[in-house]
Amino acid sequence: MVKVLVYPANSLILADLVERFGHEPLSVQQEIREKISAPGLDSPPLNITPDDPKIGLRYAAVEVPSGVRGRMALIGPLIEEAEAAVVVHDPDPTFGCMGCARTNELVNFLIRARKIPLLELKYPSTEDDARDFVVRVAEFLKSLENGK
Amino acid sequence: MSEIVRIAQLSCGSEYSGIQQEIDEAARSVGAEMVFPDVDAGDIQRIEDEFGLRVASPDLKLMMARGKAVVDGISDIDAVFIGTCFRCAEAALVRSELRRYIYETTGLPVISYSFTERTTATTLLTRMEALTTMALRKNLLVRERQRGLTAGIDSGSTTTKCVVMRDNEIIGTGWVPTTKVLQSAEKAFEEALEAAGVREGELEAIGTTGYGRFLAGERFKADLVQEEVTVNSKGAVFLADTQKGDATVIDIGGMDNKAISVHNGIPGMFTLGGICAGASGRFLELTARRLGVEITELGALSVKGDARKIAMNSYCIVFGIQSLVNSLSAGAKPEDVAAAACHSVSEQVFEQQLQEVEVKEPVLMVGGSSLIEGLPKAMEELLHVEVHVPPNSQFIGAVGAALLSSGFIEEE
């Protein structure tokens, strides 16, 4: 079993695919779940507090917008933990979306810099592309099993 | 309109900056609630073509789609708050264009704000209060004449001002430096009463504004306790006799600056700046001290000088003053230094605040700093329009409070 980071980090479809192939998906839902179920926090809707953008300073300097750093406080540790990653570019917002183009740029860079097994795909626009998309994700996940 | 003011929140990054609860709390404290206009996925997909602005961040597309929902009247909204992360250029473009679009097409009161994780409910309070006042109390704000015998107290961060008005005329004024809020307010109040020749018990209504408005309002049992954006707008157009049509009000204060677009005496778009002391009246106080002149003499000195002869390397109150000191030690004339200080403050307000509002003539400069002649002169040079300083401009907030509080006499 390999820890696979999915990006968009809140994509349920990608997380589900990773799980179906026997790996552990690293997604932002887990982080949020931990935040909203932890006692003593009251900062709806995500229970992200002003401390989170400060934690994000580990990944981006203070001149980077607070919204980027707040997101990085969630995603940064997942990137560090990841042993492989599946990244989908320009997805439909319903597929998964982190909302911020600057965060996307930084996350994509940091994932590449880790030099872990990485599959980058464009979001499919036709049914044929969608089939091909799923096949390629499946092959990538299987290859992780085989240690390729 | 519902009892609770419904403020549409069009934002990007507030939840990830950890400040959503601060926005909600600021709204709650002024009897308002934040609402997110409903949109569907199709609205978001179409919005770039419909609005005409292409952006990379999906949350900005959502923000634009919500803005269009407000304009289309899909949501029952009284006012609009537009907020994005500080230092995000893409968001700044959307924020600015969306604010203009909504204000021009709906006439709803709109404010915009760029936040960081340090933004608190207290920072947002005055803005939210002004927004709800514009939405809820338009009847009060349309008042053009002061009636009866009323007093207005402006408890500012640097000075406390008071005026007593009778039947649309100022009959007494008081002005003291702010030390302790209540003591200063009482002293200014006594000065104004004495000058007017009236007793406190004769007053028919009292209004308070400024930083110490709540404390002073409680002490004087004020009929009106109101933030300074709406009060100063009324005071400015009243004193300048420009209550009809458009006007722009600029007030450079001791702690923060206001730039307000006014239409028929009612504020529309406004910005409150308060991050940098280099853009405040405090900078000019320090300059006067360095030049060895009273702050009241700085204005006359500055209009004789030429700001271009002084190299200002920084807007910062510390390093900016250092630039002025260096110039003086290099033989610069005090009048040029005074002019450069006025230019520096005006330029910051011009660059950081006046870009956020529609500058429409007449431009009115008010507050105590407007009496430093070099400041309106520098602003004229930057804006290329005439800048008016109405009579009694230093009492702008107090006059606005006295004027608006007279509305409560009629209600009784």
mmCIF file of C-alpha atoms in Angstrom, chain A residues 19 21 42 47 51 63 73 84 103 137:
data_model
loop_
_atom_site.group_PDB
_atom_site.id
_atom_site.type_symbol
_atom_site.label_atom_id
_atom_site.label_comp_id
_atom_site.label_asym_id
_atom_site.label_seq_id
_atom_site.Cartn_x
_atom_site.Cartn_y
_atom_site.Cartn_z
ATOM 1 C CA GLU A 19 -8.688 3.454 -2.322
ATOM 2 C CA PHE A 21 -6.699 0.018 -5.915
ATOM 3 C CA ASP A 42 -14.787 27.113 16.711
ATOM 4 C CA ASN A 47 -12.300 25.436 11.512
ATOM 5 C CA ASP A 51 -2.893 30.292 13.123
ATOM 6 C CA GLU A 63 4.067 38.184 1.110
ATOM 7 C CA ALA A 73 -1.192 24.473 6.103
ATOM 8 C CA ALA A 84 3.112 9.053 -4.993
ATOM 9 C CA THR A 103 -2.109 27.477 -4.539
ATOM 10 C CA VAL A 137 -5.087 6.339 -13.337
#
